[in-house]
Structure formats: C-alpha cells, structure tokens
Amino acid sequence: MKKNDSNIKKAIKYLNNNECIAIPTETVYGLAANAYSDKAVSRVYKLKKRPSNNPLIAHYHNLEDCKKDCEIDKTFKRLYKKFCPGPISFVLKLKKKSKISKIVSNNSDSIAIRFPSHPLTRKLLKKINYPLAAPSANISTSISPVSKQDVVDEFGPKLKFILDGGSSKIGIESTIINLIGKPHILRLGGISSKLIYKLINPLENKNKKKIRIKVPGTSKLHYSPGIPVRLNAKKNYQNEAYILIKKRKKIDKNYFYLSKKSNLKEAAKNLYRTLRIIKKNGYKKIAIEKIPNKNIGEAINDRILRASKK
Ligand code: AMP
Ligand code: MG
C-alpha cells in the first residue's frame, strides 16, 4: 500500500515536469502525459512514433472534471452512469475555453475522453488537476501492452517511469463511441456494442445525422505481432503457433489457449499476452481458430483481423 502511494507521488513528479510515463488501466497500459501541455503531449507522439494526425484519448477522474473541457448531453450521461469508470471512450465536442492541447485532438473541435477504472490510475487522476492524454503504451501499430514487462519490452530505458498496476483485467482497448451527431461505435472494445446500443434512446436521437470522422487507429494495419496471422484456421501447419479459444484434450507444443472453456472475457484478457509469448518464442507464423463473434468476441475478432493484415 505504502509502496503504491510513493509510486503515485513519483508518477506525479514526472507528469508535473511534462514527462510521459506508463500507467496501468483495466484495458491496456497507457503512455500518459499532461493533456493541457503541448510539450508533454509531443513527447508521447515522439516516443510512440505515432503519426501526428492520430488524436489521443484524454483520461479523466470524473464527470465534473471532463465538463471543463467538453460538451455533454443526456446520452453521454446515461452511458457514463452505466459504464464509467470503465472500458468505454466517448467522442465529444470540445468547449471553446478548453485547455486541452491542440496536439491531443489534432487541431479538431472534437475529443475522445475516457474514465479508466484501475484503482491506482484513479488515485493518480484524483491527485492532479489536469487530464492525462494516454494512447496505448506501445510503438505505433504494434500490440498493446498488458503488463509492466510488456511496456519495458516496447520502450526499454527510453521510458523513465512505469506505474506498476499488475496485469490489465480486460486486456483489450476501450470501445469508442462517437456522440457527435447520431451516436455510433467507431471502434469495438471492452464493452459490447449490444450493451451500449441498449442504452441509446432512438427517439432522442432520431433527428440527428451520423457525422463521419476518420479514426486513424482503426486503420487496417494495427495491433500487429509483426509475423503473418492466419484466421479461422481449422488446424495448424508445421512450426505454426496455433491459438485456440479453448483447451483441447490433445496436447501439442504449438498450441496456445486463450481460455480454458471458451470464456470470451478470459480470451480477451489473454489475447495480447499470448501474441507476445508466441513472438518471443521465435515462431514465424500464427494460425488462429475461429472465435465466436458475440459480446467481447466482436472486439477480439476486430483486433485479430487487423493483426492479420499485411
Ligand atoms: P490508442 O492509441 O490505442 O489509445 O487508440 C486511441 C484511438 O482513439 C485511436 O483509434 C484514435 O484514432 C481514436 N481517437 C482519439 N481521439 C479521437 C477523436 N477526437 N475522434 C475520433 N477518434 C479519436
Ligand atoms: Mg493503440
């Protein structure tokens, strides 16, 4: 407990000095910096080698804090009440008087925001008077990190501090929903589309038009393990790592299970960790069994489809 408190103090010191650090969240680890500071935010882009046109998600402690920077409405409040803090991000209109660095939103008048539920990061957010701009703590286009060691493997000594919060419980990025115009999901993630659409009142939104915005993070090549990935594989070929949704009776050294009994939440949690282990073991190819496309399985399929693109 004491160790956590002193680590949070250290983290704040770095952040106040416009440095970026890694923070644990329930989805994946984030590379965090003061979202009000151009200098701090630029460092995130540089370290991640992230294209400057790909905006960052700003992380807040609570609703009151985010109201300083963005416009909120009934639909937002309903989703917030049900899912926050948790693995959902909202694209909202920026307020004119917002102090968010223009670099965070790529000069646009919208911003993506989130309220992470990891207790350490919540404690940290409570103690600072600025939101944290935090994309996933990995080099651009590679696999998101779900533990402190994954972040070390990505950045080595280039990153000065990692707040260790154990392994990420959800293990896959947040669902992003655009609430400007007619609400719609931009990226599948930790909360299923079914649960979200259940809460969106069609009558309230019937006159709104769908406003299309480009989401660079959903580009085809993303979440890439750096080796070829074959989907819906009924079997594996020689020397091919084979990712399975549930444990099989037959044991093969090339088999990697995402879950014991086809539990999709467990599978999501283990996905990125498994891809990293396979790479570390020196495999040159991956085959993945068909994953049921329901609940969080939708997000798993979205990520492995992108991972399979060349
Ligand atoms: P990550 O890098 O994993 O944190 O992913 C963040 C995702 O949020 C990327 O796909 C971004 O393109 C998307 N994003 C961030 N800000 C915005 C915004 N203002 N509008 C639309 N998408 C955004
Ligand atoms: Mg990312």
PDB file of N, CA, C and O in Angstrom, residues 178-184 205-212:
ATOM      1  N   ASN A 178     -18.859   7.565 -30.902  1.00  0.00           N
ATOM      2  CA  ASN A 178     -18.948   8.967 -31.301  1.00  0.00           C
ATOM      3  C   ASN A 178     -20.317   9.504 -30.906  1.00  0.00           C
ATOM      4  O   ASN A 178     -21.343   9.005 -31.365  1.00  0.00           O
ATOM      5  N   LEU A 179     -20.344  10.503 -30.032  1.00  0.00           N
ATOM      6  CA  LEU A 179     -21.621  11.076 -29.587  1.00  0.00           C
ATOM      7  C   LEU A 179     -21.888  12.434 -30.227  1.00  0.00           C
ATOM      8  O   LEU A 179     -22.770  13.159 -29.812  1.00  0.00           O
ATOM      9  N   ILE A 180     -21.110  12.769 -31.259  1.00  0.00           N
ATOM     10  CA  ILE A 180     -21.391  13.994 -32.005  1.00  0.00           C
ATOM     11  C   ILE A 180     -22.308  13.586 -33.166  1.00  0.00           C
ATOM     12  O   ILE A 180     -21.930  12.743 -33.978  1.00  0.00           O
ATOM     13  N   GLY A 181     -23.510  14.147 -33.187  1.00  0.00           N
ATOM     14  CA  GLY A 181     -24.499  13.684 -34.169  1.00  0.00           C
ATOM     15  C   GLY A 181     -25.134  12.393 -33.685  1.00  0.00           C
ATOM     16  O   GLY A 181     -25.228  12.148 -32.479  1.00  0.00           O
ATOM     17  N   LYS A 182     -25.526  11.530 -34.619  1.00  0.00           N
ATOM     18  CA  LYS A 182     -26.174  10.261 -34.243  1.00  0.00           C
ATOM     19  C   LYS A 182     -25.129   9.335 -33.615  1.00  0.00           C
ATOM     20  O   LYS A 182     -24.100   9.056 -34.242  1.00  0.00           O
ATOM     21  N   PRO A 183     -25.376   8.856 -32.376  1.00  0.00           N
ATOM     22  CA  PRO A 183     -24.358   8.035 -31.715  1.00  0.00           C
ATOM     23  C   PRO A 183     -24.012   6.773 -32.509  1.00  0.00           C
ATOM     24  O   PRO A 183     -24.919   6.075 -32.980  1.00  0.00           O
ATOM     25  N   HIS A 184     -22.739   6.510 -32.685  1.00  0.00           N
ATOM     26  CA  HIS A 184     -22.330   5.248 -33.319  1.00  0.00           C
ATOM     27  C   HIS A 184     -20.930   4.841 -32.883  1.00  0.00           C
ATOM     28  O   HIS A 184     -20.100   5.686 -32.540  1.00  0.00           O
ATOM     29  N   ASN A 205     -32.581  10.462 -30.429  1.00  0.00           N
ATOM     30  CA  ASN A 205     -31.546  10.725 -31.435  1.00  0.00           C
ATOM     31  C   ASN A 205     -32.069  10.675 -32.869  1.00  0.00           C
ATOM     32  O   ASN A 205     -31.288  10.660 -33.814  1.00  0.00           O
ATOM     33  N   LYS A 206     -33.413  10.603 -33.006  1.00  0.00           N
ATOM     34  CA  LYS A 206     -33.954  10.296 -34.341  1.00  0.00           C
ATOM     35  C   LYS A 206     -33.670  11.383 -35.386  1.00  0.00           C
ATOM     36  O   LYS A 206     -33.553  11.086 -36.552  1.00  0.00           O
ATOM     37  N   ASN A 207     -33.558  12.624 -34.972  1.00  0.00           N
ATOM     38  CA  ASN A 207     -33.305  13.684 -35.958  1.00  0.00           C
ATOM     39  C   ASN A 207     -31.817  13.972 -36.192  1.00  0.00           C
ATOM     40  O   ASN A 207     -31.472  14.818 -37.005  1.00  0.00           O
ATOM     41  N   LYS A 208     -30.977  13.267 -35.440  1.00  0.00           N
ATOM     42  CA  LYS A 208     -29.532  13.527 -35.588  1.00  0.00           C
ATOM     43  C   LYS A 208     -28.968  12.784 -36.789  1.00  0.00           C
ATOM     44  O   LYS A 208     -29.396  11.662 -37.100  1.00  0.00           O
ATOM     45  N   LYS A 209     -28.002  13.415 -37.448  1.00  0.00           N
ATOM     46  CA  LYS A 209     -27.362  12.777 -38.605  1.00  0.00           C
ATOM     47  C   LYS A 209     -26.068  12.115 -38.159  1.00  0.00           C
ATOM     48  O   LYS A 209     -25.389  12.616 -37.262  1.00  0.00           O
ATOM     49  N   LYS A 210     -25.722  11.020 -38.811  1.00  0.00           N
ATOM     50  CA  LYS A 210     -24.454  10.362 -38.494  1.00  0.00           C
ATOM     51  C   LYS A 210     -23.313  11.241 -39.001  1.00  0.00           C
ATOM     52  O   LYS A 210     -23.261  11.561 -40.194  1.00  0.00           O
ATOM     53  N   ILE A 211     -22.450  11.679 -38.112  1.00  0.00           N
ATOM     54  CA  ILE A 211     -21.322  12.513 -38.545  1.00  0.00           C
ATOM     55  C   ILE A 211     -20.083  11.629 -38.642  1.00  0.00           C
ATOM     56  O   ILE A 211     -19.645  11.042 -37.650  1.00  0.00           O
ATOM     57  N   ARG A 212     -19.590  11.513 -39.871  1.00  0.00           N
ATOM     58  CA  ARG A 212     -18.455  10.612 -40.073  1.00  0.00           C
ATOM     59  C   ARG A 212     -17.159  11.299 -39.711  1.00  0.00           C
ATOM     60  O   ARG A 212     -16.908  12.412 -40.139  1.00  0.00           O
TER      61      ARG A 212
END
